[in-house]
Short mmCIF file of C-alpha atoms in Angstrom, two decimals:
data_model
loop_
_atom_site.label_atom_id
_atom_site.label_comp_id
_atom_site.label_asym_id
_atom_site.label_seq_id
_atom_site.Cartn_x
_atom_site.Cartn_y
_atom_site.Cartn_z
CA MET Z 176 0.00 0.00 0.00
CA PHE Z 177 1.31 3.16 -0.82
CA LYS Z 178 0.95 6.22 0.44
CA TYR Z 179 1.88 6.41 -1.80
CA THR Z 180 1.81 8.46 -0.44
CA LEU Z 181 -0.44 9.70 -2.83
CA LEU Z 182 -4.11 17.88 -4.22
CA LEU Z 183 -5.43 19.83 -7.34
CA LEU Z 184 -6.56 23.54 -8.32
CA ILE Z 185 -6.85 23.84 -12.05
CA LEU Z 186 -8.93 25.72 -14.65
CA LEU Z 187 -5.78 27.50 -15.92
CA PRO Z 188 -2.15 26.37 -16.13
CA PHE Z 189 -0.04 27.15 -13.10
CA SER Z 190 2.42 29.07 -15.22
CA ILE Z 191 0.06 32.02 -15.62
CA PHE Z 192 -0.26 32.50 -11.85
CA ALA Z 193 2.13 34.58 -9.80
CA GLN Z 194 4.26 32.63 -7.36
CA VAL Z 195 3.72 33.80 -3.82
CA SER Z 196 5.46 33.85 -0.44
CA ILE Z 197 4.38 32.40 2.92
CA THR Z 198 5.63 34.04 6.11
CA GLY Z 199 5.27 32.90 9.71
CA ARG Z 200 6.89 32.52 13.11
CA VAL Z 201 7.61 29.38 15.16
CA SER Z 202 7.75 29.39 18.96
CA ASP Z 203 7.59 27.11 22.00
CA ILE Z 204 3.97 26.57 23.07
CA ILE Z 205 4.91 26.63 26.78
CA THR Z 206 7.56 29.36 27.04
CA HIS Z 207 6.46 31.27 23.92
CA LYS Z 208 10.13 31.78 23.10
CA PRO Z 209 11.07 31.75 19.41
CA ILE Z 210 12.54 28.53 18.02
CA GLY Z 211 15.43 29.10 15.66
CA PHE Z 212 16.66 26.72 12.97
CA ALA Z 213 13.40 24.76 12.80
CA SER Z 214 12.59 23.19 9.43
CA VAL Z 215 9.47 24.53 7.72
CA ILE Z 216 8.45 22.79 4.52
CA LEU Z 217 5.53 22.34 2.17
CA SER Z 218 5.40 18.56 2.23
CA ASN Z 219 6.07 16.68 -1.01
CA SER Z 220 7.29 19.86 -2.70
CA SER Z 221 10.60 21.58 -3.36
CA VAL Z 222 9.72 24.51 -1.07
CA GLY Z 223 11.29 24.69 2.37
CA ASN Z 224 13.36 26.86 4.69
CA ARG Z 225 14.57 27.21 8.28
CA THR Z 226 13.53 29.74 10.88
CA ASP Z 227 16.00 32.47 11.85
CA THR Z 228 17.04 33.18 15.45
CA THR Z 229 13.77 35.07 16.02
CA GLY Z 230 11.70 32.08 14.82
CA VAL Z 231 10.65 33.80 11.57
CA PHE Z 232 10.58 31.97 8.24
CA VAL Z 233 9.75 32.85 4.65
CA LEU Z 234 8.80 30.31 1.97
CA ARG Z 235 9.22 31.74 -1.52
CA ASN Z 236 8.18 30.78 -5.04
CA VAL Z 237 5.07 28.88 -3.93
CA LYS Z 238 2.69 27.92 -6.73
CA PRO Z 239 -1.07 28.07 -6.14
CA GLY Z 240 -2.56 24.85 -4.78
CA GLN Z 241 -3.24 22.98 -1.59
CA TYR Z 242 -0.29 21.99 0.60
CA GLU Z 243 0.55 20.51 3.96
CA LEU Z 244 2.89 22.82 5.85
CA VAL Z 245 5.12 20.98 8.34
CA ALA Z 246 7.27 22.63 11.02
CA SER Z 247 9.69 20.38 12.89
CA ILE Z 248 12.85 20.30 14.96
CA VAL Z 249 14.40 17.62 17.16
CA GLY Z 250 12.90 17.67 20.65
CA TYR Z 251 9.46 18.87 19.56
CA GLU Z 252 6.35 17.30 18.12
CA ALA Z 253 5.99 18.07 14.41
CA TYR Z 254 3.31 20.64 13.51
CA HIS Z 255 1.05 20.03 10.50
CA VAL Z 256 -1.47 22.36 8.87
CA THR Z 257 -3.22 22.29 5.49
CA LEU Z 258 -2.98 25.49 3.43
CA MET Z 259 -4.79 26.62 0.31
CA VAL Z 260 -2.48 28.95 -1.59
CA GLY Z 261 -3.99 31.42 -4.04
CA ASN Z 262 -2.43 34.38 -5.83
CA ALA Z 263 -1.65 36.55 -2.79
CA ASN Z 264 1.14 36.32 -0.22
CA LEU Z 265 0.22 34.60 3.04
CA THR Z 266 1.09 35.52 6.62
CA LEU Z 267 0.30 32.65 8.95
CA PRO Z 268 -0.87 32.77 12.55
CA PRO Z 269 1.83 31.87 15.12
CA ILE Z 270 3.01 28.27 14.94
CA GLU Z 271 3.59 26.81 18.41
CA LEU Z 272 5.47 23.54 18.86
CA LEU Z 273 4.92 21.17 21.76
CA PRO Z 274 8.09 19.80 23.41
CA LYS Z 275 8.35 16.03 23.40
CA SER Z 276 8.16 14.35 26.78
CA VAL Z 277 11.53 13.02 27.90
CA THR Z 278 11.77 9.67 29.64
CA LEU Z 279 14.41 9.64 32.39
CA ASN Z 280 17.06 6.96 32.35
CA GLU Z 281 16.17 6.13 28.77
CA VAL Z 282 18.13 3.18 27.45
CA VAL Z 283 19.91 3.78 24.14
CA ILE Z 284 19.87 0.63 22.03
CA LYS Z 285 22.80 0.33 19.65
CA PRO Z 286 22.20 -1.15 16.21
CA ASP Z 287 22.76 -4.90 16.14
CA ALA Z 288 22.79 -7.57 13.45
CA GLU Z 289 18.98 -7.78 13.41
CA TRP Z 290 18.70 -3.99 12.97
CA PHE Z 291 21.05 -4.11 9.98
CA ARG Z 292 19.04 -6.93 8.41
CA ASN Z 293 15.85 -4.95 8.93
CA LEU Z 294 17.54 -1.86 7.49
CA GLU Z 295 18.29 -3.65 4.22
CA ILE Z 296 14.64 -4.71 3.96
CA PHE Z 297 13.52 -1.17 4.84
CA LYS Z 298 15.75 0.39 2.16
CA THR Z 299 14.50 -1.99 -0.51
CA GLU Z 300 10.84 -1.41 0.32
CA LEU Z 301 11.10 2.38 0.79
CA LEU Z 302 13.24 3.13 -2.26
CA GLY Z 303 11.44 0.65 -4.52
CA GLU Z 304 12.41 -1.79 -7.24
CA GLY Z 305 12.65 0.49 -10.27
CA PRO Z 306 15.92 1.29 -12.06
CA ALA Z 307 16.26 4.61 -10.21
CA SER Z 308 16.46 2.80 -6.86
CA LYS Z 309 19.95 1.53 -7.74
CA GLN Z 310 21.17 5.14 -7.76
CA CYS Z 311 19.64 6.05 -4.40
CA ARG Z 312 21.23 5.82 -0.98
CA ILE Z 313 20.23 6.79 2.55
CA LEU Z 314 22.90 9.09 3.96
CA ASN Z 315 21.94 8.88 7.65
CA PRO Z 316 20.44 5.42 8.27
CA ASP Z 317 21.27 5.58 11.98
CA ILE Z 318 18.25 7.83 12.65
CA VAL Z 319 15.78 5.21 11.38
CA HIS Z 320 13.93 3.41 14.19
CA LEU Z 321 13.10 -0.18 13.21
CA ARG Z 322 11.53 -3.06 15.09
CA PHE Z 323 9.91 -6.33 14.14
CA ASP Z 324 6.55 -7.10 15.73
CA GLU Z 325 6.43 -10.88 15.91
CA SER Z 326 2.82 -10.98 17.10
CA LYS Z 327 1.67 -9.14 13.96
CA ASN Z 328 4.46 -10.33 11.65
CA GLN Z 329 5.21 -6.73 10.68
CA LEU Z 330 8.35 -4.64 10.24
CA ILE Z 331 7.64 -1.19 11.71
CA GLY Z 332 9.70 1.97 11.28
CA SER Z 333 9.78 5.73 11.88
CA SER Z 334 12.23 8.61 12.33
CA ASP Z 335 12.49 11.57 14.72
CA ASP Z 336 14.39 13.69 12.20
CA PHE Z 337 14.63 13.90 8.42
CA ILE Z 338 16.02 10.85 6.66
CA GLU Z 339 18.29 12.17 3.90
CA ILE Z 340 18.14 10.27 0.63
CA GLU Z 341 20.45 11.04 -2.26
CA ASN Z 342 18.80 10.25 -5.60
CA LYS Z 343 21.42 10.53 -8.33
CA ALA Z 344 18.98 9.21 -10.92
CA LEU Z 345 16.66 12.25 -10.69
CA GLY Z 346 19.08 14.75 -9.16
CA TYR Z 347 17.36 15.25 -5.80
CA ARG Z 348 18.35 15.19 -2.19
CA ILE Z 349 15.16 14.06 -0.46
CA LYS Z 350 14.52 14.87 3.18
CA TYR Z 351 11.92 12.48 4.55
CA LEU Z 352 10.44 12.86 8.03
CA LEU Z 353 9.03 9.36 8.33
CA ASN Z 354 5.91 9.11 10.47
CA THR Z 355 5.07 5.50 9.71
CA PHE Z 356 6.54 2.56 7.84
CA ASN Z 357 4.84 -0.83 7.90
CA LYS Z 358 5.68 -4.00 6.00
CA ASP Z 359 2.93 -6.53 6.69
CA TYR Z 360 4.19 -10.01 5.81
CA ASN Z 361 0.78 -11.61 6.36
CA LYS Z 362 -1.03 -9.33 3.93
CA ASN Z 363 2.00 -8.84 1.66
CA MET Z 364 1.48 -5.09 1.80
CA ILE Z 365 3.68 -2.02 2.33
CA PHE Z 366 2.58 1.31 3.77
CA TYR Z 367 4.69 4.37 4.52
CA GLU Z 368 3.80 7.99 5.22
CA GLY Z 369 5.66 11.15 6.12
CA SER Z 370 6.65 14.69 5.17
CA VAL Z 371 9.02 15.19 2.26
CA LEU Z 372 11.20 18.02 0.96
CA PHE Z 373 13.01 17.89 -2.38
CA GLU Z 374 16.29 19.75 -2.91
CA ASP Z 375 18.19 19.87 -6.20
CA LEU Z 376 21.57 18.17 -6.21
CA PRO Z 377 24.36 20.41 -7.51
CA THR Z 378 25.28 19.86 -11.15
CA SER Z 379 28.77 19.97 -12.60
CA SER Z 380 27.77 20.83 -16.15
CA PRO Z 381 24.81 21.88 -18.33
CA GLU Z 382 24.80 18.34 -19.72
CA GLN Z 383 24.24 16.86 -16.27
CA ALA Z 384 21.43 19.32 -15.58
CA GLU Z 385 19.82 18.28 -18.86
CA ARG Z 386 20.13 14.58 -17.94
CA TYR Z 387 18.37 15.25 -14.64
CA LYS Z 388 15.61 17.15 -16.43
CA GLN Z 389 15.06 14.32 -18.91
CA ALA Z 390 15.06 11.70 -16.14
CA ARG Z 391 12.50 13.69 -14.15
CA ASP Z 392 10.24 14.08 -17.16
CA LYS Z 393 10.48 10.35 -17.81
CA ALA Z 394 9.53 9.63 -14.19
CA TYR Z 395 6.58 12.01 -14.42
CA TYR Z 396 5.00 10.66 -17.60
CA GLY Z 397 2.86 7.64 -16.79
CA SER Z 398 2.98 8.27 -13.04
CA MET Z 399 -0.09 8.47 -10.81
CA GLN Z 400 0.55 12.19 -10.47
CA HIS Z 401 0.37 12.54 -14.27
CA PHE Z 402 -2.71 10.32 -14.46
CA LEU Z 403 -4.72 12.23 -11.86
CA LYS Z 404 -3.91 15.62 -13.40
CA ALA Z 405 -4.77 14.33 -16.89
CA ALA Z 406 -8.01 12.73 -15.68
CA LEU Z 407 -9.01 15.94 -13.90
CA HIS Z 408 -8.68 17.84 -17.18
CA ASN Z 409 -10.50 15.04 -19.03
CA HIS Z 410 -7.61 14.22 -21.35
CA ALA Z 411 -6.36 10.96 -19.84
CA GLU Z 412 -6.61 9.10 -23.16
CA GLU Z 413 -4.95 11.96 -25.01
CA ASP Z 414 -2.04 11.66 -22.55
CA GLY Z 415 -1.69 7.93 -23.18
CA PHE Z 416 -3.79 6.40 -20.39
CA LYS Z 417 -6.40 3.72 -20.94
CA VAL Z 418 -8.58 2.66 -18.01
CA LEU Z 419 -10.55 -0.58 -17.99
CA LYS Z 420 -13.00 -2.07 -15.54
CA MET Z 421 -11.63 -4.98 -13.54
CA VAL Z 422 -13.88 -7.31 -11.56
CA LYS Z 423 -13.79 -10.54 -9.59
CA ILE Z 424 -15.81 -13.44 -11.01
CA PRO Z 425 -16.37 -17.03 -9.82
CA ASN Z 426 -13.46 -19.26 -10.81
CA PRO Z 427 -14.83 -21.52 -13.59
CA LYS Z 428 -12.18 -24.17 -12.75
CA ARG Z 429 -13.31 -24.52 -9.14
CA PRO Z 430 -16.54 -26.31 -8.12
CA THR Z 431 -18.54 -24.91 -5.22
CA ASP Z 432 -17.70 -25.96 -1.66
CA GLU Z 433 -20.88 -28.02 -1.55
CA GLN Z 434 -19.94 -29.92 -4.71
CA ILE Z 435 -16.41 -30.62 -3.47
CA LYS Z 436 -17.68 -31.75 -0.07
CA ALA Z 437 -20.22 -34.08 -1.65
CA LYS Z 438 -17.59 -35.65 -3.94
CA ILE Z 439 -15.17 -36.26 -1.08
CA ALA Z 440 -17.94 -37.76 1.05
CA TYR Z 441 -18.91 -40.08 -1.81
CA PHE Z 442 -15.38 -41.42 -2.34
CA ASN Z 443 -14.90 -41.86 1.42
CA THR Z 444 -17.99 -44.07 1.65
CA ILE Z 445 -16.90 -46.47 -1.09
CA GLY Z 446 -16.35 -49.85 0.51
CA SER Z 447 -12.80 -50.39 -0.69
CA TYR Z 448 -10.29 -47.79 -1.82
CA THR Z 449 -8.89 -47.99 -5.30
CA ARG Z 450 -6.16 -45.96 -6.92
CA ALA Z 451 -8.88 -44.21 -8.91
CA SER Z 452 -10.82 -43.24 -5.78
CA GLU Z 453 -7.64 -42.06 -4.04
CA ASP Z 454 -6.77 -39.97 -7.10
CA SER Z 455 -10.30 -38.58 -7.12
CA ILE Z 456 -10.10 -37.53 -3.45
CA TYR Z 457 -6.69 -35.97 -4.08
CA ASN Z 458 -8.11 -34.14 -7.09
CA GLN Z 459 -11.02 -32.76 -5.04
CA GLU Z 460 -8.58 -31.52 -2.38
CA ARG Z 461 -6.58 -29.85 -5.14
CA LEU Z 462 -9.70 -28.17 -6.49
CA LYS Z 463 -10.56 -27.03 -2.97
CA ARG Z 464 -7.27 -25.10 -2.79
CA LEU Z 465 -8.03 -23.13 -5.95
CA PRO Z 466 -9.22 -19.53 -5.39
CA LYS Z 467 -12.97 -19.14 -5.39
CA THR Z 468 -12.80 -16.02 -7.53
CA ILE Z 469 -10.47 -14.73 -10.22
CA PHE Z 470 -9.91 -11.34 -11.78
CA SER Z 471 -11.35 -10.45 -15.14
CA VAL Z 472 -10.78 -7.27 -17.16
CA VAL Z 473 -13.67 -5.93 -19.22
CA PRO Z 474 -11.98 -4.85 -22.49
CA ASP Z 475 -14.76 -2.63 -23.74
CA PRO Z 476 -15.89 0.05 -23.24
CA PRO Z 477 -13.02 1.96 -21.59
CA VAL Z 478 -13.73 3.81 -18.35
CA TYR Z 479 -13.64 7.57 -18.91
CA PRO Z 480 -12.67 10.28 -16.37
CA SER Z 481 -16.24 11.56 -16.13
CA ILE Z 482 -17.07 8.27 -14.40
CA TYR Z 483 -14.30 8.16 -11.78
CA VAL Z 484 -13.34 11.81 -11.12
CA LYS Z 485 -15.73 14.15 -9.29
CA HIS Z 486 -15.52 17.67 -7.86
CA THR Z 487 -16.13 18.38 -4.19
CA THR Z 488 -17.54 21.42 -2.44
CA GLN Z 489 -14.00 22.36 -1.33
CA ARG Z 490 -12.05 24.41 -3.83
CA GLY Z 491 -9.06 22.53 -5.23
CA VAL Z 492 -10.07 19.13 -3.82
CA TYR Z 493 -11.41 16.31 -5.98
CA VAL Z 494 -12.54 12.70 -5.60
CA LEU Z 495 -11.33 9.56 -7.34
CA SER Z 496 -14.04 6.93 -6.88
CA TYR Z 497 -14.97 3.67 -8.60
CA THR Z 498 -17.02 0.69 -7.51
CA ASP Z 499 -14.74 -1.93 -9.08
CA TYR Z 500 -11.00 -2.28 -9.54
CA MET Z 501 -9.33 0.13 -11.97
CA TYR Z 502 -6.96 -1.37 -14.53
CA VAL Z 503 -4.81 1.53 -15.74
CA MET Z 504 -2.52 1.16 -18.75
CA TYR Z 505 -0.02 3.77 -19.92
CA THR Z 506 0.17 3.00 -23.62
CA ARG Z 507 3.32 5.03 -24.32
CA ASN Z 508 5.58 2.75 -22.26
CA LEU Z 509 6.13 -0.99 -22.48
CA ASP Z 510 7.04 -2.90 -19.34
CA ASN Z 511 7.62 -6.65 -19.29
CA SER Z 512 7.34 -6.72 -15.51
CA SER Z 513 3.63 -5.99 -15.92
CA ASN Z 514 3.31 -9.74 -16.55
CA GLU Z 515 3.76 -10.13 -12.78
CA LEU Z 516 0.45 -8.39 -12.09
CA VAL Z 517 -2.32 -10.25 -10.32
CA TYR Z 518 -4.14 -10.58 -13.66
CA ARG Z 519 -3.35 -9.72 -17.26
CA PRO Z 520 -5.81 -10.08 -20.15
CA PRO Z 521 -4.65 -12.41 -22.92
CA ASN Z 522 -3.28 -10.85 -26.11
CA THR Z 523 -2.68 -7.50 -24.37
CA PRO Z 524 0.46 -5.53 -25.22
CA ASN Z 525 2.96 -5.18 -22.38
CA TYR Z 526 1.88 -1.66 -21.56
CA GLU Z 527 3.04 -0.20 -18.28
CA THR Z 528 0.11 -1.21 -16.08
CA SER Z 529 -1.16 -0.48 -12.59
CA ILE Z 530 -4.13 -1.84 -10.64
CA LEU Z 531 -6.02 0.35 -8.16
CA THR Z 532 -8.01 -1.17 -5.31
CA PHE Z 533 -10.24 1.12 -3.24
CA SER Z 534 -10.17 0.36 0.47
CA GLU Z 535 -12.44 3.39 1.06
CA PRO Z 536 -15.21 4.74 -1.20
CA ASN Z 537 -13.50 8.07 -1.92
CA VAL Z 538 -9.86 8.93 -2.63
CA PHE Z 539 -9.27 12.68 -2.31
CA PHE Z 540 -6.63 14.44 -4.37
CA ASP Z 541 -5.67 18.01 -5.29
CA ASP Z 542 -4.68 20.02 -8.34
CA ASN Z 543 -1.13 18.74 -8.18
CA GLY Z 544 -2.25 15.10 -8.48
CA HIS Z 545 -1.35 14.41 -4.85
CA VAL Z 546 -3.47 11.88 -2.92
CA MET Z 547 -4.62 13.25 0.42
CA ASN Z 548 -5.80 10.01 2.09
CA PRO Z 549 -3.37 7.36 0.79
CA LEU Z 550 -4.72 4.61 3.06
CA ALA Z 551 -7.85 4.65 0.90
CA LEU Z 552 -5.97 3.28 -2.11
CA ILE Z 553 -3.89 0.16 -2.76
CA THR Z 554 -1.63 0.16 -5.81
CA GLU Z 555 -0.12 -2.80 -7.64
CA GLY Z 556 2.06 -2.97 -10.71
CA ALA Z 557 4.03 -0.02 -12.11
CA TRP Z 558 2.84 2.51 -9.51
CA GLY Z 559 3.58 0.10 -6.70
CA LYS Z 560 7.20 -0.71 -7.46
CA ASP Z 561 9.07 2.61 -7.91
CA ARG Z 562 8.19 4.29 -4.60
CA VAL Z 563 10.51 6.97 -3.20
CA SER Z 564 13.14 6.49 -5.91
CA ALA Z 565 10.68 7.76 -8.53
CA MET Z 566 8.96 10.42 -6.42
CA LEU Z 567 8.76 13.97 -7.74
CA PRO Z 568 7.70 17.16 -5.98
CA ILE Z 569 3.95 17.69 -6.17
CA ASP Z 570 4.61 21.06 -7.82
CA TYR Z 571 6.76 19.47 -10.55
CA GLU Z 572 5.92 20.31 -14.14
CA PRO Z 573 7.55 18.58 -17.10
CA ALA Z 574 9.40 20.76 -19.58
CA ASP Z 575 6.74 20.75 -22.30
CA ALA Z 576 4.02 21.76 -19.79
CA LYS Z 577 5.86 25.01 -19.07
CA LYS Z 578 5.79 26.15 -22.70
#
């Protein structure tokens, strides 16, 4: 599951709007003294800064849209607030941070062999399996808290400060304040959630800067961010996406439980066992282990954005909703790994494919194509394998969109 950690304001391209500034002040909620050098970011964007010695901060070059502002510093609880940014500069009310409670005589546990094993699993699951993950590394792994919950068969993680990830594939240094990481071995699911800031890595030449730009554009096209923005503007097909209805149907190869039970009972009551009867009982047990339902994709008609994207009463917030599974193909990329999906229609080209499962009726997203309640959506396939290594700022625009 990704949270993926997956907000929108459209009508006109962002490029015609003025970029604005956000100003505020951070202080201690108890002493009311200013807090200097606190991190203040717009989560999942490239906008962030630190407070000065008087607790004041300024965030510049903010594009219109909905954002989560996060203020944090070691020793305090992180502060979160949702902002809707328009075309005018914003001055925020005072931000007051609550000191974390300190436990006396706290025992510091040094990393051991189990922690290092868990760290390797954590890095693989957080960074993803795409080609970009091979060019990513965590610079400060010692701040990651990891533990294995044997009763739940889950690997659980978090961090008190920003995990710094160097992504040389896309040219970003990612600062990730990890609230929750959960790898559930029983359900074979991954969930992670936190606040993210993107910073550009320095470039040594114009050619390197161009390579980063091309890599970022490649990561953007076909992503969920691209899909949601295209669907919102009702040009998903024009942008290369094809959405089909996916359903569960009774497995035609599996008899009903009642039929299997009756067959087994019949063979058990035969006076003497024969090889044929033994084979028949074995065959019924084999049929019993088959799944009761299988996936089936309805090839026609396609599912259009008017069916699964709706507006809400809140400006800049939209709903992705569908009663069945969504089978999303990006027809401009081929991907042989799509054959590993839970189901693939016969005679279908190896398009880059993702499957969306709705764990809640409504998935909310904004103008930037950023999912606001990621627990409501489970992703499989292309969108489920890249993860942090393919993440882009929510305010990212590919080169041709800026023209």
